[in-house]
Amino acid sequence: MIYIKDLKNHVGETVTLKGWLFNKRSSGKVKFLILRDGTGYLQCVVFKGNVTPEVFELADHMGQETSFEITGKIKEEPRAIGGYEMDAVDLKVIGKSENYPITPKEHGVEFLIDHRHLWVRSRKQYAVLKIRHRVVKAIRDFFDERDFTLFDGPIITPNASEGTSTLFETPYFDLGKAYLTQSSQLYAEAGAMAFGKVYTFGPTFRAEKSKTRRHLTEFWMVEPEMAFYDLDDDMDLAEEFLEYIVETVLEDRKEELKILERDTTKLESVVRPFPRISYDDAVKILHENGRDFKWGDDFGAPDEATISNQFDRPVMVHRYPAEVKAFYMKRDPENPKLALAVDVLAPEGYGEIIGGSQREDDYDTLVDRIKEHDLPMDFFQWYLDLRRYGSVPHSGFGLGLERTVAWICGIEHLREAIPFPRLIYRNTP
Ligand code: 4AD
Ligand code: MG
């Protein structure tokens, strides 16, 4: 099989390619068929004099998204999409397609999302999902190359880790109820005590009532967890990680970023060091910019935008009021009202892409926190064991894949950053 992406090695040769009809134009004696094969796009020129009358007729009647096989000679053509062109000599239809619902005209987003199974064939969606794939590989490469061990958490869990308000419940045989995982962090902590540095990477579920463009009910999260890391080490890793991801996409997905008309200068400035500001500093920024914000509250999307707009690269906001953060976060020894937490806010108003912290490693303090948060002590016995047997300072963070992809691609809504989005009002197709 020859694919469009490899055509540079076949210039001057006659080859056969297979794919789908992306678009077509005709002008009298010539038909221009744009073939897409999942690796690229190729303009195939069907000239009346070069093919049989049947083939010429066929080229005229193929509907959008017809699958076909086409044979012809490849030449360089800088003006054509992808930079090559085929002079066709033969053509066979594999599967017909009539009245394809998604035409080159504009469609409403609800219509498109109803047809997500077809929409993923569109050029922009193709570009986004190609970038997503590259980001996933960059994530794995980054950790694998730095001696992290992949340590998968369970999807079915007995209790909440990130607060009880966003849990998906499922009946679980004689044991009563189980919940879909909100985060694999607690399990990653067990992994860090066994392997030193681990990461989990998988689907994550939040029954978020928020109907925003930044929330999915099912999304992917990668969670590194490191023994002997404090909050500063955690931030060092987070910035190195983000720089690596962005750099990789800039290098390897140029075509896709072009399709998306992404302003890549914005991505090129994502280099270390990232600004690190405390929650207190962030609140000052809000007040200086005329926002009405009360110390102690969590930032909303407009607050995050105001903060991140001060910087040309991701900003790390650390030391949040402990009240708004999870039970497992260690308090700042300098000020116990604060948690040793960090959120990384993406530039251009994309908001929080990473949430992380140093973890409470003291047994008695953690027991108190579990009580304060009214969490079921018996479920947390295994987690407390990590503090009973050789507890060490440790830290980690979680990066939301779709938020990261949406930011890198410069797209509005998270629903385009995953093949089949799950939203509060939608679980189809
Ligand atoms: O800030 P969160 O809730 O952090 C945790 O779950 C920690 N246990 C992570 C850790 O320390 N191991 O979520 C982490 C990230 C967010 O920054 C965001 O990027 C993403 O997960 N996220 C969502 N993405 C899409 N839709 C949602 N509903 C999301 N909720 C969180
Ligand atoms: Mg968070």
Coordinates of C-alpha atoms and ligand atoms in Angstrom, one line a residue:
M1 CA 0.0 0.0 0.0
I2 CA 1.2 3.5 -0.8
Y3 CA 0.0 6.4 1.2
I4 CA -0.2 10.1 0.3
K5 CA 2.3 11.0 3.0
D6 CA 5.0 9.0 1.2
L7 CA 4.5 10.5 -2.2
K8 CA 7.8 12.3 -2.1
N9 CA 9.4 8.9 -2.7
H10 CA 7.3 8.2 -5.7
V11 CA 7.6 11.3 -7.9
G12 CA 7.7 10.2 -11.6
E13 CA 6.2 6.8 -10.8
T14 CA 2.8 5.4 -11.6
V15 CA 1.1 4.3 -8.4
T16 CA -2.2 3.2 -7.1
L17 CA -3.8 4.9 -4.1
K18 CA -6.9 4.2 -2.1
G19 CA -9.1 6.5 -0.1
W20 CA -12.1 8.7 -0.2
L21 CA -13.3 11.6 -2.3
F22 CA -12.9 14.7 -0.3
N23 CA -14.0 17.2 -2.9
K24 CA -14.1 17.6 -6.6
R25 CA -14.2 20.2 -9.3
S26 CA -14.5 20.0 -13.0
S27 CA -13.8 22.2 -15.9
G28 CA -14.8 20.7 -19.2
K29 CA -12.3 18.0 -20.2
V30 CA -10.7 17.8 -16.8
K31 CA -12.0 16.6 -13.4
F32 CA -10.1 17.3 -10.3
L33 CA -10.7 14.8 -7.6
I34 CA -9.3 15.5 -4.2
L35 CA -8.4 12.1 -2.6
R36 CA -7.9 11.8 1.1
D37 CA -6.5 8.6 2.6
G38 CA -6.1 9.6 6.3
T39 CA -2.4 10.6 5.8
G40 CA -3.0 13.6 3.6
Y41 CA -4.8 15.0 0.6
L42 CA -3.9 14.6 -3.1
Q43 CA -5.3 16.3 -6.2
C44 CA -5.9 13.7 -8.9
V45 CA -6.3 15.1 -12.4
V46 CA -8.6 13.1 -14.6
F47 CA -8.1 14.3 -18.1
K48 CA -10.6 13.1 -20.7
G49 CA -7.8 12.1 -23.2
N50 CA -6.0 10.0 -20.6
V51 CA -8.8 7.6 -19.5
T52 CA -11.5 5.5 -21.0
P53 CA -14.9 7.2 -21.5
E54 CA -16.4 5.0 -18.7
V55 CA -13.8 6.2 -16.2
F56 CA -14.3 9.8 -17.2
E57 CA -18.0 9.4 -16.8
L58 CA -17.4 7.7 -13.4
A59 CA -15.3 10.6 -12.2
D60 CA -18.2 12.9 -13.0
H61 CA -20.7 11.0 -10.9
M62 CA -18.8 10.2 -7.7
G63 CA -20.4 11.7 -4.7
Q64 CA -18.5 13.3 -1.8
E65 CA -16.9 10.6 0.4
T66 CA -17.1 7.8 -2.3
S67 CA -14.3 5.4 -1.6
F68 CA -12.1 4.6 -4.6
E69 CA -8.9 3.4 -6.0
I70 CA -7.0 5.5 -8.4
T71 CA -3.9 4.9 -10.5
G72 CA -1.7 7.5 -12.2
K73 CA 1.7 9.2 -12.3
I74 CA 2.8 11.4 -9.5
K75 CA 4.4 14.8 -10.1
E76 CA 5.4 17.7 -7.8
E77 CA 2.9 20.6 -7.9
P78 CA 3.6 23.3 -5.4
R79 CA 0.2 24.9 -6.0
A80 CA -1.8 21.8 -5.2
I81 CA -2.9 20.8 -1.7
G82 CA -0.1 18.7 -0.2
G83 CA 2.4 19.7 -2.9
Y84 CA 1.9 16.8 -5.3
E85 CA -0.5 15.9 -8.0
M86 CA -1.6 12.7 -9.9
D87 CA -2.2 12.4 -13.6
A88 CA -4.8 9.7 -13.4
V89 CA -5.1 6.8 -15.9
D90 CA -7.5 4.6 -14.1
L91 CA -10.2 4.7 -11.4
K92 CA -12.4 2.2 -9.6
V93 CA -15.1 2.9 -7.1
I94 CA -14.9 0.8 -3.9
G95 CA -18.0 2.0 -2.0
K96 CA -20.5 4.6 -3.3
S97 CA -21.6 7.6 -1.3
E98 CA -24.6 9.6 -2.2
N99 CA -25.9 12.7 -0.4
Y100 CA -23.2 12.8 2.2
P101 CA -24.7 14.9 5.0
I102 CA -21.7 17.1 5.7
T103 CA -21.1 19.3 2.6
P104 CA -18.5 22.0 2.2
K105 CA -21.1 24.6 3.2
E106 CA -21.4 25.8 6.8
H107 CA -23.3 23.6 9.3
G108 CA -24.5 24.3 12.8
V109 CA -22.4 22.7 15.5
E110 CA -25.3 20.6 16.9
F111 CA -25.7 19.1 13.4
L112 CA -22.0 18.4 13.2
I113 CA -21.9 16.8 16.5
D114 CA -24.9 14.6 15.8
H115 CA -22.7 13.4 12.8
R116 CA -19.5 13.2 14.8
H117 CA -18.8 9.7 13.3
L118 CA -18.6 11.5 9.9
W119 CA -17.4 14.9 11.1
V120 CA -14.1 13.3 12.1
R121 CA -13.4 13.0 8.3
S122 CA -13.4 16.8 7.9
R123 CA -10.1 18.6 7.5
K124 CA -10.1 20.6 10.7
Q125 CA -11.2 17.7 12.8
Y126 CA -8.6 15.6 11.2
A127 CA -5.9 18.2 12.1
V128 CA -7.1 18.4 15.7
L129 CA -7.1 14.7 16.2
K130 CA -3.8 14.2 14.6
I131 CA -2.4 16.8 17.1
R132 CA -4.1 15.0 19.9
H133 CA -2.4 11.8 18.9
R134 CA 1.0 13.5 18.8
V135 CA 0.4 15.0 22.3
V136 CA -0.5 11.6 23.7
K137 CA 2.8 10.2 22.3
A138 CA 4.7 13.2 23.6
I139 CA 3.3 12.6 27.1
R140 CA 4.3 8.9 27.0
D141 CA 7.7 9.7 25.6
F142 CA 8.4 12.4 28.1
F143 CA 7.8 10.2 31.1
D144 CA 9.2 7.0 29.6
E145 CA 12.5 8.8 28.8
R146 CA 12.7 10.0 32.4
D147 CA 12.4 6.7 34.2
F148 CA 8.8 7.0 35.1
T149 CA 6.9 3.7 35.3
L150 CA 3.4 3.5 33.8
F151 CA 1.1 2.5 36.7
D152 CA -2.6 2.4 35.6
G153 CA -5.3 3.2 38.1
P154 CA -8.6 1.4 38.2
I155 CA -11.6 3.0 36.5
I156 CA -14.1 1.5 38.9
T157 CA -13.4 2.9 42.4
P158 CA -15.1 2.6 45.8
N159 CA -15.1 6.3 46.7
A160 CA -14.4 9.9 45.6
S161 CA -10.9 11.4 45.5
E162 CA -11.8 14.9 44.4
G163 CA -15.0 15.7 46.3
T164 CA -18.3 13.9 46.2
S165 CA -20.3 16.2 44.0
T166 CA -19.1 15.0 40.6
L167 CA -19.3 11.3 40.9
F168 CA -20.8 8.9 38.4
E169 CA -22.4 6.0 40.2
T170 CA -22.8 2.4 39.1
P171 CA -24.4 -0.5 40.9
Y172 CA -21.7 -3.1 41.9
F173 CA -23.1 -6.6 42.6
D174 CA -23.3 -7.4 46.3
L175 CA -21.0 -4.5 47.3
G176 CA -23.6 -1.8 46.7
K177 CA -22.3 1.2 44.7
A178 CA -19.1 1.9 42.9
Y179 CA -18.0 5.1 41.1
L180 CA -16.1 5.9 37.9
T181 CA -12.7 7.3 38.7
Q182 CA -12.3 11.1 39.1
S183 CA -8.6 10.8 39.3
S184 CA -6.0 8.0 39.7
Q185 CA -3.9 10.1 42.0
L186 CA -4.4 8.1 45.2
Y187 CA -3.4 5.0 43.4
A188 CA -0.5 6.7 41.8
E189 CA 0.7 7.6 45.3
A190 CA 0.9 3.9 46.1
G191 CA 2.8 3.4 42.8
A192 CA 5.3 6.2 43.7
M193 CA 6.1 4.4 47.0
A194 CA 6.9 1.3 45.0
F195 CA 8.6 2.7 41.9
G196 CA 9.7 6.2 42.9
K197 CA 8.3 7.9 39.8
V198 CA 5.1 6.7 38.1
Y199 CA 2.4 8.1 35.9
T200 CA -1.2 7.0 35.2
F201 CA -2.9 7.9 32.0
G202 CA -6.4 7.1 31.2
P203 CA -10.1 8.1 31.0
T204 CA -11.4 10.2 33.9
F205 CA -15.0 10.9 34.8
R206 CA -16.7 13.9 36.3
A207 CA -20.4 14.3 36.6
E208 CA -19.8 18.1 36.2
K209 CA -23.0 20.0 36.3
S210 CA -21.2 22.8 34.5
K211 CA -22.2 23.2 30.9
T212 CA -19.2 25.1 29.7
R213 CA -16.9 24.8 26.7
R214 CA -14.1 23.6 29.1
H215 CA -15.9 20.7 30.7
L216 CA -16.4 17.1 29.5
T217 CA -17.9 14.4 31.6
E218 CA -15.4 11.9 30.3
F219 CA -11.9 13.1 29.6
W220 CA -8.3 11.9 29.6
M221 CA -5.9 12.8 32.4
V222 CA -2.2 12.0 32.8
E223 CA -1.0 12.0 36.4
P224 CA 2.6 11.8 37.4
E225 CA 3.5 11.1 41.0
M226 CA 7.0 11.4 42.4
A227 CA 8.4 10.3 45.8
F228 CA 10.8 12.8 47.4
Y229 CA 9.5 15.7 45.3
D230 CA 8.4 18.9 47.0
L231 CA 6.1 21.5 45.4
D232 CA 9.0 23.3 43.7
D233 CA 10.2 20.1 42.1
D234 CA 6.6 19.4 41.0
M235 CA 6.5 22.8 39.3
D236 CA 9.9 22.2 37.7
L237 CA 8.6 19.0 36.2
A238 CA 5.3 20.6 35.1
E239 CA 7.0 23.4 33.1
E240 CA 9.5 21.0 31.5
F241 CA 6.6 18.8 30.5
L242 CA 4.5 21.5 28.9
E243 CA 7.5 22.9 27.1
Y244 CA 8.3 19.5 25.7
I245 CA 4.7 18.8 24.5
V246 CA 4.4 22.2 22.7
E247 CA 7.8 21.9 21.2
T248 CA 7.1 18.4 19.9
V249 CA 3.8 19.5 18.3
L250 CA 5.4 22.6 16.7
E251 CA 8.0 20.3 15.2
D252 CA 5.9 17.4 14.1
R253 CA 2.5 18.8 13.3
K254 CA 3.2 21.8 11.1
E255 CA 0.7 20.9 8.4
E256 CA -2.1 20.4 10.9
L257 CA -1.3 23.7 12.7
K258 CA -1.5 25.3 9.3
I259 CA -4.9 23.7 8.6
L260 CA -6.1 25.1 11.9
E261 CA -4.6 28.6 11.1
R262 CA -3.0 28.5 14.5
D263 CA -0.9 31.5 15.3
T264 CA 2.2 29.5 16.1
T265 CA 4.2 32.5 17.5
K266 CA 2.0 32.2 20.5
L267 CA 3.1 28.6 21.0
E268 CA 6.8 29.4 20.3
S269 CA 6.9 31.5 23.4
V270 CA 6.0 28.5 25.6
V271 CA 9.6 28.1 27.0
R272 CA 10.9 27.8 30.5
P273 CA 11.0 29.4 32.9
F274 CA 7.3 30.0 33.4
P275 CA 6.2 32.7 35.8
R276 CA 5.3 31.4 39.3
I277 CA 3.0 33.5 41.3
S278 CA 1.3 32.9 44.6
Y279 CA -2.5 32.8 45.0
D280 CA -2.1 36.1 46.9
D281 CA -0.2 37.7 43.9
A282 CA -3.0 36.4 41.6
V283 CA -5.6 38.0 43.7
K284 CA -3.7 41.3 43.5
I285 CA -3.7 41.0 39.7
L286 CA -7.4 40.6 39.8
H287 CA -7.9 43.6 42.0
E288 CA -5.6 45.7 39.9
N289 CA -7.7 44.8 36.9
G290 CA -10.8 45.9 38.5
R291 CA -12.3 42.4 39.2
D292 CA -14.4 42.0 42.3
F293 CA -12.8 39.0 43.9
K294 CA -12.8 37.8 47.5
W295 CA -9.7 36.2 49.1
G296 CA -10.5 32.6 49.8
D297 CA -12.6 31.9 46.7
D298 CA -11.6 29.7 43.8
F299 CA -10.9 31.4 40.5
G300 CA -13.7 31.2 37.9
A301 CA -13.0 31.1 34.2
P302 CA -13.0 35.0 33.8
D303 CA -10.6 35.3 36.7
E304 CA -8.2 32.8 35.2
A305 CA -8.4 34.6 31.9
T306 CA -7.5 37.9 33.6
I307 CA -4.5 36.3 35.3
S308 CA -3.2 34.4 32.3
N309 CA -3.5 37.4 30.0
Q310 CA -0.7 39.1 31.9
F311 CA 1.7 36.5 30.6
D312 CA 2.8 35.2 27.2
R313 CA 3.3 31.6 28.5
P314 CA 1.6 29.3 31.0
V315 CA 1.6 30.7 34.5
M316 CA 1.8 28.7 37.6
V317 CA -0.3 29.8 40.5
H318 CA 0.7 28.2 43.8
R319 CA -0.4 28.2 47.5
Y320 CA -4.2 28.3 47.4
P321 CA -6.4 28.7 50.4
A322 CA -6.6 25.1 51.7
E323 CA -10.4 25.5 52.1
V324 CA -11.0 25.3 48.3
K325 CA -8.6 22.5 47.7
A326 CA -8.7 18.7 48.2
F327 CA -8.1 16.9 51.5
Y328 CA -4.9 15.2 50.5
M329 CA -2.9 18.4 50.0
K330 CA -0.1 19.3 52.4
R331 CA -0.4 22.6 54.2
D332 CA 2.2 25.3 53.8
P333 CA 4.4 25.1 57.0
E334 CA 4.8 28.9 56.7
N335 CA 1.0 29.5 56.7
P336 CA -1.3 26.6 57.4
K337 CA -4.2 28.4 55.8
L338 CA -2.6 27.7 52.5
A339 CA -2.2 24.4 50.6
L340 CA 0.9 23.5 48.8
A341 CA -1.0 23.4 45.6
V342 CA -0.3 24.6 42.0
D343 CA -2.6 25.2 39.1
V344 CA -1.1 25.9 35.7
L345 CA -3.1 28.3 33.6
A346 CA -2.7 28.2 29.9
P347 CA -2.2 31.4 27.9
E348 CA -4.9 33.0 25.7
G349 CA -7.6 32.4 28.2
Y350 CA -7.6 28.6 28.0
G351 CA -7.6 28.3 31.8
E352 CA -6.4 25.6 34.1
I353 CA -4.7 22.7 32.3
I354 CA -2.8 21.3 35.2
G355 CA -3.7 20.9 38.9
G356 CA -1.2 19.5 41.3
S357 CA 0.2 19.6 44.8
Q358 CA 2.5 18.3 47.4
R359 CA 0.7 15.6 49.4
E360 CA 0.1 15.4 53.1
D361 CA 2.6 12.7 54.2
D362 CA 2.0 12.8 58.0
Y363 CA -0.3 10.1 59.2
D364 CA -2.1 12.0 62.0
T365 CA -2.6 15.1 60.0
L366 CA -4.1 13.1 57.1
V367 CA -6.5 11.3 59.5
D368 CA -7.7 14.7 60.7
R369 CA -8.2 15.9 57.1
I370 CA -10.2 12.8 56.2
K371 CA -12.4 13.5 59.3
E372 CA -12.8 17.2 58.5
H373 CA -13.9 16.4 54.9
D374 CA -16.4 13.8 56.2
L375 CA -14.8 11.1 54.1
P376 CA -15.4 7.4 55.0
M377 CA -12.3 6.5 57.1
D378 CA -12.6 2.7 56.4
F379 CA -12.2 3.3 52.6
F380 CA -9.1 5.3 53.2
Q381 CA -7.3 2.7 55.3
W382 CA -5.2 1.5 52.4
Y383 CA -4.3 5.1 51.6
L384 CA -3.3 5.7 55.2
D385 CA -1.0 2.6 55.0
L386 CA 1.2 4.7 52.6
R387 CA 1.7 7.0 55.6
R388 CA 2.1 4.1 58.1
Y389 CA 4.8 2.3 56.2
G390 CA 7.7 4.4 55.1
S391 CA 6.0 7.7 54.3
V392 CA 8.0 10.2 52.4
P393 CA 7.4 13.7 51.0
H394 CA 5.8 13.4 47.6
S395 CA 4.1 15.4 44.9
G396 CA 2.3 15.1 41.6
F397 CA -0.1 16.7 39.2
G398 CA -2.8 16.0 36.7
L399 CA -2.9 17.3 33.2
G400 CA -6.1 17.4 31.2
L401 CA -5.5 16.1 27.7
E402 CA -8.4 17.8 26.0
R403 CA -7.8 21.1 27.6
T404 CA -4.2 20.9 26.5
V405 CA -5.1 19.9 22.9
A406 CA -7.8 22.6 22.6
W407 CA -5.2 25.2 23.7
I408 CA -2.5 24.0 21.4
C409 CA -4.9 23.8 18.5
G410 CA -6.5 27.2 19.3
I411 CA -10.0 25.7 19.2
E412 CA -12.9 27.1 21.2
H413 CA -14.5 24.1 22.7
L414 CA -13.2 20.9 24.3
R415 CA -15.8 18.7 22.4
E416 CA -13.5 18.9 19.3
A417 CA -10.5 17.7 21.1
I418 CA -11.7 14.1 21.7
P419 CA -13.1 11.7 19.0
F420 CA -16.5 11.2 20.7
P421 CA -17.2 13.9 23.3
R422 CA -19.3 13.2 26.4
L423 CA -21.1 16.2 27.7
I424 CA -23.7 16.8 30.3
Y425 CA -26.4 17.0 27.6
R426 CA -25.0 14.5 25.1
N427 CA -23.8 10.9 25.2
T428 CA -24.2 10.1 21.5
P429 CA -23.1 9.0 18.9
Ligands
4AD1 O1 -7.4 19.9 39.0 P1 -7.9 18.5 39.0 O2 -9.3 18.2 39.5 O3 -6.8 17.6 39.7 C1 -6.9 16.3 40.1 O4 -7.7 15.5 39.8 C2 -5.6 15.9 40.9 N1 -6.0 14.6 41.6 C3 -4.5 15.7 39.9 C4 -3.2 15.2 40.6 O5 -2.7 16.0 41.4 N2 -2.8 14.0 40.3 O6 -7.9 18.0 37.5 C5 -6.6 18.0 36.8 C6 -6.9 18.5 35.4 C7 -7.4 19.9 35.3 O7 -6.3 20.8 35.4 C8 -8.0 19.9 33.9 O8 -7.0 20.1 32.9 C9 -8.5 18.5 33.8 O9 -7.9 17.7 34.7 N3 -10.0 18.5 34.0 C10 -10.9 18.4 33.1 N4 -10.9 18.4 31.7 C11 -12.0 18.3 31.0 N5 -13.2 18.3 31.6 C12 -13.4 18.3 32.9 N6 -14.6 18.2 33.5 C13 -12.2 18.4 33.7 N7 -11.9 18.4 35.1 C14 -10.6 18.5 35.2
MG2 MG -8.1 21.7 39.5

